[in-house]
Amino acid sequence: MWQLQNAVRHYPWGSHTVIPELLGSPSPADRPHAELWMGAHPDEPSVRSDGVPLDKAIAGEPELLLGSEVLERFGVRLPFLMKVLAAEKPVSLQAHPTAEQAEAGFAAEEAAGVPRDDPTRTFRDPFHKPEMLVALTEVEALCGFRPVEESLHCLAKLQVPELKPTIAALARGGLRSVIPQLLALPADQRDVLVSEVARAAAGFVAAHDPEFINTYRWAAALAETYPGDPGVVISLMCNHLRLAPGEAVFLPAGNLHAYLCGAGVEVMASSDNVLRGGLTGKHVDLAALIEVLDFSDGRVPVLRPVLGPGGLRYPVPVEEFDLTHCQLGDQVGTLTTRGPQLVLCTEGTAVLSTAGDELTLPKGTSAFVPAGTPVSARGPAVLYRVTTNLS
């Protein structure tokens, strides 16, 4: 097993405190720290303590590090990616493709010769990206479309004349009609619509009207950061989720979502395919987004962990990843799994032991454990452990 050196991504929406404090760096930092990546994705692979990038190490010894079961199912690649995500400002509205959509989209852009680092590139790899976020702090998020009848009421209550075409499209053709209409609006119409929606929403917040107050508060705030962005109006039609620490949300392919604020441990299939739909200055591929989006409406469940081997497990319906929250005391516990493991320490100091090795993980550090390696751990510490979910 090896301790890992992990990369931080510095997006404008990131926190100046959460990841620096986790890593023991000066806080507040001089620039935002948005994501801490742990894994073997070729765009940002972790580096083992022997200096070898994890993706290169796996390519050199795939069966030893991944195990035959993972190798047969997923090929020569670590199928999961772990991150710490810390949002001080809202992350863009986005969705992720299915495996089939990702494979087809990636092949098409490769054939067209679109460079993988081109800002207009949509599919950066041929893999899907189901994901789950477990809250470390309170997290607020937009997640999937709320029931259509509720969205109609939320929009109509604002009494904004410019919203009449939106309300009519939603009532007549549902979400599949109204979302493309909003995203395709000319810039001048967008500007007026968003500013009027924000003004009306702020009025209800100022009047302390409790109905939709959190939805309206965020719409007004988002309009300040992203004036003229149709994502502000789309946010009124999304479920607003508030996660307490330890609660989680699972996001399947096609789910339109945005993390508004807060920090969590994010686990996903190892992919960087993001199709943006608003609240962003980056490229929006409208045609690809509409093809990928799941337009079904309804509530999104909050996930709570169940007791499993090694700690509290968050069950998800995918094969690529399985996450466990491990609360370690002074007694030795077992962390052995059939598949490879990434282990992150978020509190205290953990000591991992194998037959011939011992590794100390202070807060903010992580390790890679090869498939099937008998490993035990002691604390006091809090660990997040991700492995595969093959039955």
Coordinates of C-alpha atoms in Angstrom, one line a residue:
M1 CA 0.0 0.0 0.0
W2 CA 1.1 3.5 -0.7
Q3 CA 0.4 7.0 0.7
L4 CA -0.8 9.3 -2.1
Q5 CA 0.1 12.8 -3.2
N6 CA -3.1 14.3 -4.6
A7 CA -3.9 17.3 -6.8
V8 CA -6.1 20.3 -5.9
R9 CA -8.2 22.0 -8.6
H10 CA -8.7 25.7 -8.1
Y11 CA -12.0 26.6 -9.7
P12 CA -13.5 30.0 -9.0
W13 CA -16.4 28.5 -7.0
G14 CA -14.2 26.8 -4.5
S15 CA -13.7 27.4 -0.8
H16 CA -10.7 29.3 0.6
T17 CA -10.8 27.3 3.9
V18 CA -12.2 23.8 3.7
I19 CA -9.6 21.9 1.7
P20 CA -6.6 24.0 3.0
E21 CA -7.7 23.2 6.6
L22 CA -8.1 19.5 5.7
L23 CA -4.6 19.5 4.3
G24 CA -3.1 21.5 7.1
S25 CA -2.2 24.4 4.8
P26 CA -2.6 28.2 5.6
S27 CA -6.3 29.2 5.8
P28 CA -7.9 31.1 4.3
A29 CA -5.9 30.4 1.2
D30 CA -5.0 33.1 -1.3
R31 CA -7.1 31.3 -4.0
P32 CA -10.1 29.0 -4.0
H33 CA -9.6 25.3 -3.5
A34 CA -12.5 23.6 -5.2
E35 CA -11.7 19.9 -5.5
L36 CA -9.1 17.5 -4.1
W37 CA -8.7 14.5 -6.5
M38 CA -7.8 11.0 -5.4
G39 CA -7.5 8.2 -8.0
A40 CA -6.1 7.3 -11.3
H41 CA -8.0 9.4 -13.8
P42 CA -5.4 10.3 -16.5
D43 CA -6.2 14.1 -16.3
E44 CA -5.1 14.3 -12.6
P45 CA -3.7 11.0 -11.3
S46 CA -2.6 10.7 -7.7
V47 CA 1.1 9.9 -7.3
R48 CA 2.3 7.1 -5.0
S49 CA 4.9 7.6 -2.3
D50 CA 7.4 5.9 -4.6
G51 CA 6.9 8.7 -7.2
V52 CA 4.9 6.6 -9.7
P53 CA 1.6 8.1 -10.9
L54 CA -1.2 5.7 -10.0
D55 CA -2.5 5.3 -13.5
K56 CA 1.0 4.3 -14.7
A57 CA 1.4 1.9 -11.8
I58 CA -1.9 0.2 -12.6
A59 CA -0.9 0.0 -16.3
G60 CA 2.3 -1.7 -15.3
E61 CA 0.8 -4.2 -12.8
P62 CA -2.9 -4.4 -13.5
E63 CA -3.8 -7.8 -12.0
L64 CA -1.7 -7.2 -8.9
L65 CA -3.2 -3.8 -8.1
L66 CA -6.8 -4.2 -9.4
G67 CA -7.4 -7.9 -9.0
S68 CA -8.6 -10.3 -11.7
E69 CA -12.3 -9.5 -11.0
V70 CA -12.0 -5.7 -11.5
L71 CA -9.6 -6.2 -14.4
E72 CA -12.1 -8.5 -16.2
R73 CA -15.0 -6.1 -15.6
F74 CA -13.5 -2.7 -16.2
G75 CA -10.2 -3.3 -18.0
V76 CA -6.8 -1.7 -17.1
R77 CA -8.2 1.2 -15.1
L78 CA -9.3 2.1 -11.6
P79 CA -13.1 2.4 -12.1
F80 CA -13.7 4.9 -9.3
L81 CA -12.6 8.4 -8.5
M82 CA -12.8 10.1 -5.0
K83 CA -12.8 13.8 -4.4
V84 CA -13.3 16.3 -1.6
L85 CA -15.6 19.0 -3.1
A86 CA -15.8 22.4 -1.3
A87 CA -18.2 25.0 -2.8
E88 CA -18.1 28.5 -1.5
K89 CA -20.2 29.6 -4.5
P90 CA -22.6 27.6 -6.7
V91 CA -21.2 25.0 -9.0
S92 CA -22.7 25.0 -12.6
L93 CA -26.0 23.3 -13.4
Q94 CA -24.8 20.0 -15.1
A95 CA -25.7 16.5 -16.0
H96 CA -23.7 13.4 -16.9
P97 CA -24.1 10.9 -19.7
T98 CA -25.0 7.2 -19.7
A99 CA -22.2 4.8 -20.6
E100 CA -23.6 4.4 -24.1
Q101 CA -23.9 8.2 -24.6
A102 CA -20.4 8.8 -23.3
E103 CA -18.9 6.1 -25.6
A104 CA -20.7 7.4 -28.7
G105 CA -20.0 11.1 -27.9
F106 CA -16.3 10.5 -27.2
A107 CA -15.9 8.5 -30.4
A108 CA -17.6 11.3 -32.4
E109 CA -15.4 14.0 -31.0
E110 CA -12.2 11.9 -31.5
A111 CA -13.2 11.3 -35.1
A112 CA -13.8 15.0 -35.6
G113 CA -10.4 15.8 -34.2
V114 CA -11.6 18.0 -31.3
P115 CA -8.6 18.3 -28.9
R116 CA -9.3 16.8 -25.5
D117 CA -8.4 20.1 -23.8
D118 CA -10.5 22.2 -26.1
P119 CA -13.0 24.3 -24.0
T120 CA -15.8 23.4 -26.4
R121 CA -15.1 19.6 -26.0
T122 CA -18.1 17.8 -24.4
F123 CA -16.9 14.2 -23.9
R124 CA -13.4 14.0 -22.4
D125 CA -13.4 10.2 -22.0
P126 CA -15.7 7.3 -23.0
F127 CA -17.1 6.6 -19.6
H128 CA -20.3 7.4 -17.6
K129 CA -20.2 9.3 -14.4
P130 CA -22.8 8.3 -11.8
E131 CA -21.8 10.0 -8.5
M132 CA -22.6 10.4 -4.9
L133 CA -21.8 13.2 -2.4
V134 CA -21.6 12.6 1.3
A135 CA -21.9 15.9 3.2
L136 CA -19.0 16.9 5.5
T137 CA -20.7 20.2 6.3
E138 CA -24.3 21.2 5.6
V139 CA -24.7 21.1 1.8
E140 CA -27.3 22.8 -0.3
A141 CA -28.0 21.6 -3.8
L142 CA -30.3 21.6 -6.8
C143 CA -31.0 18.0 -7.7
G144 CA -33.4 16.8 -10.4
F145 CA -36.7 18.4 -11.4
R146 CA -39.4 19.0 -8.8
P147 CA -43.0 17.8 -9.6
V148 CA -44.3 19.8 -12.5
E149 CA -47.4 21.0 -10.8
E150 CA -45.3 22.4 -8.0
S151 CA -43.0 24.1 -10.6
L152 CA -46.0 25.7 -12.3
H153 CA -47.2 27.1 -8.9
C154 CA -43.7 28.4 -8.1
L155 CA -43.4 30.2 -11.4
A156 CA -46.9 31.6 -11.5
K157 CA -46.7 33.0 -8.0
L158 CA -43.9 35.4 -9.1
Q159 CA -46.4 37.1 -11.4
V160 CA -43.7 38.0 -13.9
P161 CA -45.2 38.7 -17.4
E162 CA -42.0 37.6 -19.1
L163 CA -42.6 34.1 -17.6
K164 CA -45.9 33.5 -19.4
P165 CA -44.2 31.7 -22.4
T166 CA -42.3 29.5 -19.9
I167 CA -45.3 28.7 -17.9
A168 CA -47.3 27.9 -21.0
A169 CA -44.6 25.6 -22.4
L170 CA -44.3 23.8 -19.1
A171 CA -48.1 23.3 -18.8
R172 CA -48.5 22.2 -22.4
G173 CA -45.3 20.2 -23.1
G174 CA -43.7 19.5 -19.8
L175 CA -40.1 19.8 -18.9
R176 CA -38.9 18.3 -22.2
S177 CA -40.5 21.4 -23.9
V178 CA -39.6 24.2 -21.5
I179 CA -35.9 23.5 -20.7
P180 CA -34.7 23.7 -24.4
Q181 CA -36.9 26.8 -24.9
L182 CA -35.2 28.5 -22.0
L183 CA -31.7 27.5 -23.0
A184 CA -32.2 28.7 -26.5
L185 CA -33.6 32.2 -25.6
P186 CA -31.8 35.1 -27.3
A187 CA -29.5 37.1 -25.0
D188 CA -31.6 40.2 -24.8
Q189 CA -34.7 38.1 -23.8
R190 CA -32.7 36.2 -21.2
D191 CA -31.4 39.4 -19.6
V192 CA -34.9 40.8 -19.1
L193 CA -36.5 37.5 -18.0
V194 CA -33.8 36.7 -15.4
S195 CA -33.7 40.2 -14.0
E196 CA -37.5 40.3 -13.6
V197 CA -37.6 36.9 -12.0
A198 CA -34.8 37.9 -9.6
R199 CA -36.6 41.1 -8.7
A200 CA -39.9 39.3 -8.0
A201 CA -38.2 36.5 -6.1
A202 CA -36.3 39.0 -3.9
G203 CA -39.6 40.7 -3.1
F204 CA -41.1 37.5 -1.7
V205 CA -38.0 36.9 0.4
A206 CA -38.1 40.4 1.8
A207 CA -41.7 39.9 2.7
H208 CA -40.8 36.7 4.6
D209 CA -43.3 34.7 2.6
P210 CA -42.4 31.1 3.7
E211 CA -43.7 29.4 0.5
F212 CA -40.7 28.7 -1.8
I213 CA -38.6 31.1 0.2
N214 CA -35.4 29.1 -0.1
T215 CA -36.0 28.6 -3.9
Y216 CA -36.6 32.3 -4.3
R217 CA -33.7 33.3 -2.1
W218 CA -31.3 31.2 -4.2
A219 CA -32.8 32.5 -7.5
A220 CA -32.2 36.1 -6.5
A221 CA -28.6 35.2 -5.4
L222 CA -27.8 33.3 -8.5
A223 CA -29.0 36.1 -10.7
E224 CA -26.5 38.4 -9.1
T225 CA -23.6 36.0 -9.9
Y226 CA -24.9 34.9 -13.3
P227 CA -27.0 37.8 -14.7
G228 CA -29.0 36.8 -17.8
D229 CA -28.3 33.1 -17.2
P230 CA -31.4 30.9 -17.9
G231 CA -30.2 28.5 -15.2
V232 CA -31.7 31.0 -12.7
V233 CA -35.2 30.3 -14.1
I234 CA -34.4 26.5 -14.4
S235 CA -33.4 26.5 -10.7
L236 CA -37.1 27.3 -9.8
M237 CA -38.0 24.0 -11.3
C238 CA -35.4 21.9 -9.5
N239 CA -35.6 20.2 -6.1
H240 CA -33.8 22.1 -3.4
L241 CA -31.9 19.7 -1.2
R242 CA -30.3 20.4 2.2
L243 CA -28.0 17.7 3.4
A244 CA -26.8 17.5 7.1
P245 CA -23.3 16.1 7.7
G246 CA -23.4 12.3 7.1
E247 CA -26.3 12.5 4.7
A248 CA -25.8 11.8 1.0
V249 CA -27.3 12.1 -2.4
F250 CA -26.8 9.8 -5.4
L251 CA -26.9 11.3 -8.9
P252 CA -27.5 8.9 -11.8
A253 CA -27.0 9.7 -15.5
G254 CA -29.2 12.5 -16.8
N255 CA -29.9 14.1 -13.4
L256 CA -29.6 17.9 -13.6
H257 CA -27.9 19.2 -10.5
A258 CA -25.8 21.9 -9.0
Y259 CA -24.1 22.1 -5.6
L260 CA -24.9 25.5 -4.2
C261 CA -22.7 25.6 -1.1
G262 CA -21.0 23.2 1.3
A263 CA -18.4 20.5 1.4
G264 CA -18.5 16.7 1.0
V265 CA -16.7 13.6 0.0
E266 CA -17.7 12.9 -3.6
V267 CA -17.3 9.4 -5.2
M268 CA -18.0 8.6 -8.8
A269 CA -17.2 6.4 -11.7
S270 CA -13.8 7.6 -13.0
S271 CA -14.8 10.1 -15.6
D272 CA -14.7 13.8 -16.3
N273 CA -17.7 14.1 -18.6
V274 CA -19.7 17.1 -17.6
L275 CA -22.5 18.6 -19.7
R276 CA -23.3 22.1 -18.4
G277 CA -26.8 23.6 -18.5
G278 CA -26.4 27.0 -16.9
L279 CA -24.9 29.0 -14.0
T280 CA -21.6 29.0 -15.8
G281 CA -19.4 31.0 -18.1
K282 CA -18.2 27.8 -19.8
H283 CA -19.3 26.1 -22.9
V284 CA -22.9 24.8 -23.0
D285 CA -23.5 22.1 -25.7
L286 CA -27.3 22.5 -25.9
A287 CA -27.9 19.6 -28.3
A288 CA -25.8 17.1 -26.2
L289 CA -27.3 18.3 -23.0
I290 CA -30.9 17.8 -24.2
E291 CA -30.0 14.3 -25.4
V292 CA -28.5 13.4 -22.0
L293 CA -31.1 15.0 -19.6
D294 CA -33.5 13.0 -17.7
F295 CA -36.8 15.0 -17.8
S296 CA -38.7 13.0 -15.3
D297 CA -39.9 14.9 -12.3
G298 CA -40.3 14.0 -8.6
R299 CA -38.5 14.0 -5.3
V300 CA -34.8 12.9 -4.9
P301 CA -34.2 10.7 -1.9
V302 CA -31.6 11.7 0.7
L303 CA -29.4 8.7 1.4
R304 CA -28.5 7.6 5.0
P305 CA -25.9 5.0 5.7
V306 CA -26.4 1.4 6.8
L307 CA -24.2 -0.7 9.0
G308 CA -21.8 -2.7 6.9
P309 CA -18.4 -4.4 7.1
G310 CA -15.9 -1.9 8.5
G311 CA -18.4 0.9 9.2
L312 CA -21.3 2.8 7.8
R313 CA -21.9 2.0 4.1
Y314 CA -23.8 4.1 1.5
P315 CA -25.5 1.6 -0.9
V316 CA -25.7 2.7 -4.5
P317 CA -26.9 0.9 -7.6
V318 CA -23.7 0.9 -9.6
E319 CA -20.7 -1.5 -9.9
E320 CA -17.9 1.1 -10.0
F321 CA -17.9 2.3 -6.4
D322 CA -18.9 1.5 -2.8
L323 CA -18.2 4.0 0.0
T324 CA -17.9 3.3 3.7
H325 CA -17.5 5.8 6.6
C326 CA -15.2 4.2 9.2
Q327 CA -15.0 5.6 12.7
L328 CA -11.8 4.2 14.2
G329 CA -11.1 3.9 17.9
D330 CA -8.0 2.5 19.6
Q331 CA -9.0 -1.1 18.8
V332 CA -7.8 -2.6 15.5
G333 CA -10.5 -3.1 12.8
T334 CA -10.3 -4.9 9.4
L335 CA -10.6 -3.0 6.1
T336 CA -9.8 -5.9 3.8
T337 CA -11.8 -5.9 0.5
R338 CA -11.7 -8.0 -2.7
G339 CA -11.2 -5.0 -4.8
P340 CA -8.7 -2.1 -4.7
Q341 CA -9.2 0.6 -2.1
L342 CA -8.7 4.3 -1.7
V343 CA -8.7 5.4 1.9
L344 CA -9.0 9.1 3.0
C345 CA -8.5 10.3 6.6
T346 CA -10.6 13.3 7.4
E347 CA -10.1 13.4 11.2
G348 CA -7.5 12.3 13.7
T349 CA -4.6 9.9 12.6
A350 CA -5.1 6.4 11.3
V351 CA -2.5 3.6 11.2
L352 CA -3.0 1.0 8.4
S353 CA -1.2 -2.3 8.8
T354 CA -0.6 -5.2 6.4
A355 CA 1.6 -8.3 6.9
G356 CA 4.7 -6.5 5.9
D357 CA 3.9 -2.8 6.1
E358 CA 2.6 0.0 8.3
L359 CA 1.4 3.3 7.1
T360 CA 0.4 6.4 9.2
L361 CA -2.3 8.6 7.7
P362 CA -2.7 12.0 9.4
K363 CA -5.8 14.1 8.7
G364 CA -6.0 15.1 5.0
T365 CA -3.9 12.2 3.7
S366 CA -4.9 9.2 1.7
A367 CA -3.6 5.8 0.6
F368 CA -4.1 3.2 -2.2
V369 CA -4.4 -0.4 -1.1
P370 CA -4.1 -3.2 -3.8
A371 CA -7.0 -5.6 -4.3
G372 CA -7.4 -8.3 -1.7
T373 CA -4.6 -7.1 0.5
P374 CA -5.3 -8.0 4.2
V375 CA -5.3 -4.6 5.9
S376 CA -6.2 -3.5 9.4
A377 CA -6.6 0.0 10.9
R378 CA -6.7 1.8 14.2
G379 CA -7.3 5.3 15.3
P380 CA -8.7 7.4 16.7
A381 CA -9.6 8.6 13.3
V382 CA -12.4 9.0 10.7
L383 CA -11.8 7.3 7.3
Y384 CA -13.7 7.3 4.1
R385 CA -13.0 4.1 2.2
V386 CA -14.0 3.5 -1.4
T387 CA -13.7 0.2 -3.3
T388 CA -15.7 -1.5 -6.1
N389 CA -19.3 -2.7 -5.8
L390 CA -19.1 -6.0 -7.7
S391 CA -21.3 -8.8 -6.3

